[in-house]
Coordinates of C-alpha atoms in Angstrom, one line a residue:
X14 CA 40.1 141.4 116.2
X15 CA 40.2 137.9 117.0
X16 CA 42.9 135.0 116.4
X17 CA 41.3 134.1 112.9
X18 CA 40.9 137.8 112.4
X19 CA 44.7 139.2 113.0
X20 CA 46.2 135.7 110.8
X21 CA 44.5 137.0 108.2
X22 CA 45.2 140.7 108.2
X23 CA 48.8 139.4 108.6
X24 CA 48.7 136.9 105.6
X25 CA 47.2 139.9 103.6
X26 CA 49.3 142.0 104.2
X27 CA 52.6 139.5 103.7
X28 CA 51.2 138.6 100.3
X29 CA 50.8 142.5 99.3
X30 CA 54.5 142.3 99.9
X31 CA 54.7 139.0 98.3
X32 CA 53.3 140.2 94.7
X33 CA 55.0 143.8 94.9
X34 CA 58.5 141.8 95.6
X35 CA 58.2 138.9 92.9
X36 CA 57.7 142.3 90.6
X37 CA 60.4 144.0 91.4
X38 CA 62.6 140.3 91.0
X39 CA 61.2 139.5 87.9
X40 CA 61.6 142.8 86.3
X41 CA 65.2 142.1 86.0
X42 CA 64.9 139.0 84.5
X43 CA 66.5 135.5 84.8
X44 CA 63.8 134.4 87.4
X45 CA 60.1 133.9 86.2
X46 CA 57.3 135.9 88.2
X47 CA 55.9 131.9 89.4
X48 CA 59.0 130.8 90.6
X49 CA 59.4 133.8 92.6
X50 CA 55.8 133.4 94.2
X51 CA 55.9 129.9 94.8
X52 CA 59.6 130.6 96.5
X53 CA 58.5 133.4 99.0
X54 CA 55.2 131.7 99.3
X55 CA 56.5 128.3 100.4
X56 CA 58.6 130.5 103.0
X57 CA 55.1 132.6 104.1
X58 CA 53.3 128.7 104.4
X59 CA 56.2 127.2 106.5
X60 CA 56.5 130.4 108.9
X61 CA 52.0 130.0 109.5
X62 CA 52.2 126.5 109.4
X63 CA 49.6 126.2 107.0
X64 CA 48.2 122.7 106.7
X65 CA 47.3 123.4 103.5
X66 CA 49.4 125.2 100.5
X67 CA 48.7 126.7 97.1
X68 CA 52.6 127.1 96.5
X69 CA 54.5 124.1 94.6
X70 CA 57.7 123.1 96.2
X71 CA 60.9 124.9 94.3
X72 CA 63.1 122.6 95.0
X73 CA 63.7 118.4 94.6
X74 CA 65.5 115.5 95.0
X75 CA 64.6 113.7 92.2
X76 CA 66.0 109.7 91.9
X77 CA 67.3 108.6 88.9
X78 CA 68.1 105.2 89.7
X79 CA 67.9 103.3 92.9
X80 CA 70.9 101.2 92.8
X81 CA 74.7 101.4 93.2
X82 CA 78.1 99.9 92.2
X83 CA 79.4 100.8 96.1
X84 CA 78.1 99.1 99.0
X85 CA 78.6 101.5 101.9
X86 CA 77.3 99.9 104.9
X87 CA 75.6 103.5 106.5
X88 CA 74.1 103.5 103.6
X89 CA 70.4 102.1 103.1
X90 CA 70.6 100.7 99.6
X91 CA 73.2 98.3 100.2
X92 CA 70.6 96.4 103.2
X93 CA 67.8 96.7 101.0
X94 CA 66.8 94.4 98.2
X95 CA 64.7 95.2 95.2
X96 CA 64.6 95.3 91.3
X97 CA 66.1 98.5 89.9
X98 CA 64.0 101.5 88.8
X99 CA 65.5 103.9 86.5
X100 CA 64.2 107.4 85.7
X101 CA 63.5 107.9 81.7
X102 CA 63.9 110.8 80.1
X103 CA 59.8 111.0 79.4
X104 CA 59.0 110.9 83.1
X105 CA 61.7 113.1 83.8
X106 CA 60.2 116.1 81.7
X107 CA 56.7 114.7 82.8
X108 CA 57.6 115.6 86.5
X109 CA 59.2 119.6 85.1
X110 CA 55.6 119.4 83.5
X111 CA 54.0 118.7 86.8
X112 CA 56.3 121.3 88.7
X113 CA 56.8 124.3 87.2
X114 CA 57.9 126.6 90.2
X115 CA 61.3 124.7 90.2
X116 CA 64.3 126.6 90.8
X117 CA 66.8 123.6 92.1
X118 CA 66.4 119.9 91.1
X119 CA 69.2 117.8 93.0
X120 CA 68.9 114.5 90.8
X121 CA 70.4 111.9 93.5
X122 CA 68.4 109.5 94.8
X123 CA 69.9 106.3 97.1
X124 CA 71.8 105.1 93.6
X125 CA 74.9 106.0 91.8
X126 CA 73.7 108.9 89.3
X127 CA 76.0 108.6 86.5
X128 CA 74.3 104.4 86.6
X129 CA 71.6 106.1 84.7
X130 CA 72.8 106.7 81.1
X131 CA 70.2 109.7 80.4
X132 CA 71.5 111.3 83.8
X133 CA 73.5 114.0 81.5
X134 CA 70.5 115.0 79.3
X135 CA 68.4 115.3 82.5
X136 CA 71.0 118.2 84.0
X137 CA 71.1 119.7 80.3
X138 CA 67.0 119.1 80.2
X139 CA 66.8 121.4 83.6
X140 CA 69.6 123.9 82.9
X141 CA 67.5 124.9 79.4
X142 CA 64.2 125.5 82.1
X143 CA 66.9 127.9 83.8
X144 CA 66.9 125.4 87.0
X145 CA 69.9 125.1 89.3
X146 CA 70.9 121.5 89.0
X147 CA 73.0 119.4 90.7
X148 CA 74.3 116.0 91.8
X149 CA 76.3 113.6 94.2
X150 CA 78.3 110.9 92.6
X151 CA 80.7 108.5 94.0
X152 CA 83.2 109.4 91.2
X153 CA 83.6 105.8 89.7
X154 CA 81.7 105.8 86.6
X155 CA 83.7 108.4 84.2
X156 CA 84.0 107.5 80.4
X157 CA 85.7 110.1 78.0
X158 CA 82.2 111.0 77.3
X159 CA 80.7 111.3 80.3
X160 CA 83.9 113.7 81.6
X161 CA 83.4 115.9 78.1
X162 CA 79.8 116.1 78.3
X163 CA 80.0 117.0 82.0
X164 CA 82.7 119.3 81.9
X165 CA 80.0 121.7 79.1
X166 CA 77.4 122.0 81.7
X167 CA 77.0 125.9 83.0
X168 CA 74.4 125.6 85.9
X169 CA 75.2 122.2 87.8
X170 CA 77.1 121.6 91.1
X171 CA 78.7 117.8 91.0
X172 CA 79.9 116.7 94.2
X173 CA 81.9 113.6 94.6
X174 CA 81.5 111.9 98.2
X175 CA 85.3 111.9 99.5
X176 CA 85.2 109.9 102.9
X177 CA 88.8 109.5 103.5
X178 CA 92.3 111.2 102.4
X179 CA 93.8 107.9 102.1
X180 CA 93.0 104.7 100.1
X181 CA 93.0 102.5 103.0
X182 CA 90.4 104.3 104.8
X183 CA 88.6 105.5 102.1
X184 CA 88.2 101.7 100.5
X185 CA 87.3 100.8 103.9
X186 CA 83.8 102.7 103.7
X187 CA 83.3 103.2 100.3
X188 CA 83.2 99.2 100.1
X189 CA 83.8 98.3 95.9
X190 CA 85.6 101.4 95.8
X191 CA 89.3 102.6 94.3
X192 CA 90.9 105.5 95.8
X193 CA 93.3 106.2 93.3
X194 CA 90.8 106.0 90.5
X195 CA 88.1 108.4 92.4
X196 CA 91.1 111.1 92.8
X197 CA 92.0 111.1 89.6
X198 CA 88.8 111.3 88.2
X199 CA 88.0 114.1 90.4
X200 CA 91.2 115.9 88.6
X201 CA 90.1 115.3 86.1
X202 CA 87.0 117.1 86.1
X203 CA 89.1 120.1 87.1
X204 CA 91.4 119.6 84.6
X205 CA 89.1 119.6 81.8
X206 CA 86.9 122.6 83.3
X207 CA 89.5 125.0 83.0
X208 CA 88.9 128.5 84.0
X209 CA 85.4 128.2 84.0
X210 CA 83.3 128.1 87.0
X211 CA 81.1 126.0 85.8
X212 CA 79.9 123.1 86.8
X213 CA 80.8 123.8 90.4
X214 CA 83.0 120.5 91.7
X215 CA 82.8 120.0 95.1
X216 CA 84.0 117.3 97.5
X217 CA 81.7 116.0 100.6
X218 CA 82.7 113.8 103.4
X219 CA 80.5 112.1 105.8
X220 CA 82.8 112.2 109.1
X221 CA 82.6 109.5 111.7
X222 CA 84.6 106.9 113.8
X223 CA 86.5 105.7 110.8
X224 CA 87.5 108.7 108.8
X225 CA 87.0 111.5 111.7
X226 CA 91.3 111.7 112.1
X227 CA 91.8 111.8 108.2
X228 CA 89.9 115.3 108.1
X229 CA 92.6 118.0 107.9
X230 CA 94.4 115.9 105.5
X231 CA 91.1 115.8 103.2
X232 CA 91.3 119.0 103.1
X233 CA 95.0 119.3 101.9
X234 CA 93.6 117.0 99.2
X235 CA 90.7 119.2 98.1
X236 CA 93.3 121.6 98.0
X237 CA 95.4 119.9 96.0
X238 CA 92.9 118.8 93.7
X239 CA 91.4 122.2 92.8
X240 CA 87.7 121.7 93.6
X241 CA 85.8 124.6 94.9
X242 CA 84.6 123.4 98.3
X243 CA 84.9 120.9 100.7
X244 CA 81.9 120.1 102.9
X245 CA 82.5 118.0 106.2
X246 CA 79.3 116.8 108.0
X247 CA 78.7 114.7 111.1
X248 CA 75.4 114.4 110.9
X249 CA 74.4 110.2 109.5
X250 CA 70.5 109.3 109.2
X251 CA 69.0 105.7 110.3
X252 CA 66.7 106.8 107.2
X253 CA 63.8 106.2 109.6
X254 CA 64.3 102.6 110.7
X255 CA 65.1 101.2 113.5
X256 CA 66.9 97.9 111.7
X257 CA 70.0 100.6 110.5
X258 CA 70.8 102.1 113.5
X259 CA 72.8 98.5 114.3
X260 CA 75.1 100.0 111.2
X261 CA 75.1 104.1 112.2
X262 CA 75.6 103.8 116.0
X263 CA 79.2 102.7 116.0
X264 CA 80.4 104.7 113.7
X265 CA 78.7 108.2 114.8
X266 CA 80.8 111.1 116.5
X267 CA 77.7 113.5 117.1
X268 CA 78.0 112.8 120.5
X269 CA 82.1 112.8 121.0
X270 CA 81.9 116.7 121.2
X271 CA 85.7 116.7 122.4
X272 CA 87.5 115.2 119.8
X273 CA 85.3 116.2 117.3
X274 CA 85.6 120.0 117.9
X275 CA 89.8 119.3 118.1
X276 CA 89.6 117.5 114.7
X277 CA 86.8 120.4 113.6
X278 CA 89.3 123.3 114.5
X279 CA 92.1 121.7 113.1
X280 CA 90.4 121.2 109.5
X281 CA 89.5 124.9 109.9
X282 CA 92.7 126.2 110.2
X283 CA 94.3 124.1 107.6
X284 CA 91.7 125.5 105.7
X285 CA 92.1 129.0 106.4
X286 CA 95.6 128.7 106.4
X287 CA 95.9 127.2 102.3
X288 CA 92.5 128.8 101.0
X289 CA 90.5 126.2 100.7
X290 CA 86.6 127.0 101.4
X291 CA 85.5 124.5 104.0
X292 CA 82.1 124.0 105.3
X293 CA 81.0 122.2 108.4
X294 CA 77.7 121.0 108.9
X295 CA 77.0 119.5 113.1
X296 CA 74.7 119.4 116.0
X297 CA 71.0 118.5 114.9
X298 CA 69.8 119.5 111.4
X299 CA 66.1 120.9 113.2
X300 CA 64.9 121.9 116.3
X301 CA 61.5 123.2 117.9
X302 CA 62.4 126.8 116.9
X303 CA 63.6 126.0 113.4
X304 CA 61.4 123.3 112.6
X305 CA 61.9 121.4 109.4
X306 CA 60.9 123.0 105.6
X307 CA 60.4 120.2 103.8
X308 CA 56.9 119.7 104.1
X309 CA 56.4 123.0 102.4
X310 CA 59.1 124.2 100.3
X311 CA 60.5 120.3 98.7
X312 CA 60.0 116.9 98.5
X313 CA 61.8 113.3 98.0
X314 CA 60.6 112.0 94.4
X315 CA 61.6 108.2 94.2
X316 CA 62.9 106.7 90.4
X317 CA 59.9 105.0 90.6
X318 CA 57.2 108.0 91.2
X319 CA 56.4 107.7 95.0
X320 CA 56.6 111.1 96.7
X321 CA 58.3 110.6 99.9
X322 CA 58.8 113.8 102.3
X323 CA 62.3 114.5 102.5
X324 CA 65.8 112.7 101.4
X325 CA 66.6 111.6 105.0
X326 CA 64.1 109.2 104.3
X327 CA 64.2 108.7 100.8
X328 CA 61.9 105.2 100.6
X329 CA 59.0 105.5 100.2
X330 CA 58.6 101.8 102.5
X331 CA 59.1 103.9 105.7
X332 CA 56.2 106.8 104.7
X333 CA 54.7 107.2 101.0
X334 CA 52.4 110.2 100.2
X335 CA 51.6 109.3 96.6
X336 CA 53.0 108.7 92.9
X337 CA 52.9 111.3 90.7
X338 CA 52.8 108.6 87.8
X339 CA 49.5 107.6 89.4
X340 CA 47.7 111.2 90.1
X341 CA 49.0 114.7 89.7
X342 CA 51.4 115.9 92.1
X343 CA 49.3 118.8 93.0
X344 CA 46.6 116.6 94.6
X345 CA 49.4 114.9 96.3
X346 CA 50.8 117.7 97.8
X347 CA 48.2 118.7 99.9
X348 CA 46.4 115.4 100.2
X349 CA 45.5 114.1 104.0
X350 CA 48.7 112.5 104.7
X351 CA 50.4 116.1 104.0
X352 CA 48.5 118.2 105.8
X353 CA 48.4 116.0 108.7
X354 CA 53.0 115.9 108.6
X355 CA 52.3 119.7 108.3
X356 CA 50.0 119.6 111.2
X357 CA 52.8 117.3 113.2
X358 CA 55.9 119.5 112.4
X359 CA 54.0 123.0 113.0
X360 CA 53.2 121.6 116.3
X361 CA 56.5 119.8 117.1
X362 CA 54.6 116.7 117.1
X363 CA 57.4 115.2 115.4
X364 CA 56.8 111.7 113.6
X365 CA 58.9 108.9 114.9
X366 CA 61.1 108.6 110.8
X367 CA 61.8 112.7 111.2
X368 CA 63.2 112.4 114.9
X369 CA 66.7 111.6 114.0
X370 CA 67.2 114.9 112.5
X371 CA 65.6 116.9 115.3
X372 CA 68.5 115.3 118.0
X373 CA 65.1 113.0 119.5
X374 CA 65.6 108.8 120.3
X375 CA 63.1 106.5 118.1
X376 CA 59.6 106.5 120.0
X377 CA 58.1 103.1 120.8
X378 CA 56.4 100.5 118.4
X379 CA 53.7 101.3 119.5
X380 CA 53.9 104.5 118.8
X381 CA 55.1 103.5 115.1
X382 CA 51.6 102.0 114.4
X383 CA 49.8 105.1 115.5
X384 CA 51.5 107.1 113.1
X385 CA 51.2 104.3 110.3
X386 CA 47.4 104.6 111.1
X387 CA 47.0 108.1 110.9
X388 CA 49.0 108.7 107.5
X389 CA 46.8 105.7 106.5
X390 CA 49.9 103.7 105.8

């Protein structure tokens, strides 16, 4: 049997344990016989490498708006300059329309969420499809009516972006921002939740050189606060261009393994030591033996339609593989400028806008162009 030969006996006889699984899944209800498919196919795609893929991603970042009332200097938005897009509520149920294998839909974009005043009926629009929703806010905008209606959702995770335990520090980042105000928004939330476990609250904090010594005290305050989790990462993205590394170099700890593990163990301990769930996320996200999903399981969709391949990126100025406003996403999703990313990351071939995440320097200019010439950028 030759190489052609043996993938396919393999492929037939993963799919024979595809359909008799999705079966078994769906027979007890709560997840649809598709969704199940296009979830254990997208895994069956990535693991082959398949250039091209009959299974719909089951998962998104979807963009409601692409503005924000912070101006975070790691951040992309606040160096770019454009008119605001905001998602309606039409195009949001013509992109469910367009993919119906969705199980999560994380509806954050580069904007402020809660800017968009439909942002509410969009997580109550996907938790009716049955689709795990979720969002990251800043934790500014909060009305009476926004913390009612948010506090009655029963399938959506809200994280608020926490990047310092103090307001000095915190105000120092989160440029525009008010500590106090953020902190009691957040218990807030909690407060009007109750006993129910729904929506999930959760903090996230983006460590580096300004915040990194504030850690175990953030998580005292997520203790103190009542939310269910804390997530502490050290890993920042350029976002694919070379002009915002200026802004992320100074400020990342990746490579200060020292002090980071001592402020890392510390964290943990207070952590284990009050009961507060704490999750750390370091070191590169991909590698050459666990090589990025994206391509085949999600995608980036911008506020204004363009599909752009993962939320590292997130505009679709650095790579753009369509707009599902302009033709169906199907077509996009396995159009030439997929299969050939496909191609690239199966082979480790990775693209000069993905390298940040696999640990790997910016390739030359040069090398830039060839890329923009064969995505047919």
């Amino acid at each position: 049997m030759n190489g052609n030969g043996m993938r396919g006996f393999v492929l037939n006889n993963l799919w024979r344990a595809l359909i008799v699984r999705y079966k078994n899944i769906s027979a007890g209800g709560g997840v649809s016989p598709a969704k199940v498919y296009h979830t254990i196919g997208g895994r069956i795609a990535k693991r082959f490498g398949l250039r091209n893929t009959p299974f719909l991603p089951t998962s998104v970042d979807l963009e409601p708006i692409d503005t924000c009332n912070f101006a975070c200097d790691h951040c992309q938005v606040t160096h770019w300059e454009r008119l605001t897009t905001r998602l309606t509520m039409e195009r949001f149920t013509s992109i469910l329309r367009q993919l119906p294998a969705l199980r999560q839909i994380k509806l954050q974009g580069m904007g402020e969420p809660l800017l968009n005043r439909h942002l509410i009926d969009m997580l109550e629009e996907g938790e009716r499809e049955g689709i795990d929703m979720s969002i990251v806010s800043n934790g500014s905008i909060y009305t009476d009516n926004i913390a009612s209606r948010l506090s009655s959702l029963r399938g959506t995770t809200i994280t608020i972006s926490m990047d310092g335990a103090t307001a000095e520090t915190f105000e120092s980042i989160r440029v525009n921002g008010n500590f106090e105000k953020v902190v009691n928004n957040v218990a807030d939330m909690v407060r009007r939740r109750g006993n129910n476990i729904w929506p999930r609250i959760e903090l996230r904090c983006v460590a580096t050189q300004r915040n990194a010594h504030e850690l175990p005290d953030l998580v005292r305050l997520a203790k103190r606060l009542g939310v269910d989790k804390l997530t502490i990462t050290t890993l920042l993205t350029d976002w694919g261009k070379e002009e915002m590394e200026g802004a992320i170099a100074p400020i990342d700890i990746s490579g200060e393994s020292s002090k980071t593990d001592r402020l890392i163990r510390e964290s943990r301990k207070v952590a284990a030591e009050i009961g507060m769930r704490l999750s750390v996320e370091r070191g590169q996200r991909y590698s050459e033996a666990n090589r990025c999903p994206w391509p085949w399981t999600s995608s980036y969709i911008a506020a204004n339609g363009d599909v752009v391949p993962c939320c590292q990126i997130a505009d679709s100025s650095v790579v753009k593989m369509g707009n599902l406003f302009d033709e169906p996403f199907v077509n996009i999703w396995n159009n030439d400028k997929y299969r050939e990313l496909r191609r690239r990351i199966a082979g480790n071939d990775i693209p000069n806008y993905c390298r940040t995440c696999y640990g790997m320097k910016p390739a030359t200019a040069s090398a830039d162009r060839e890329e923009e010439i064969r995505l047919g950028r």
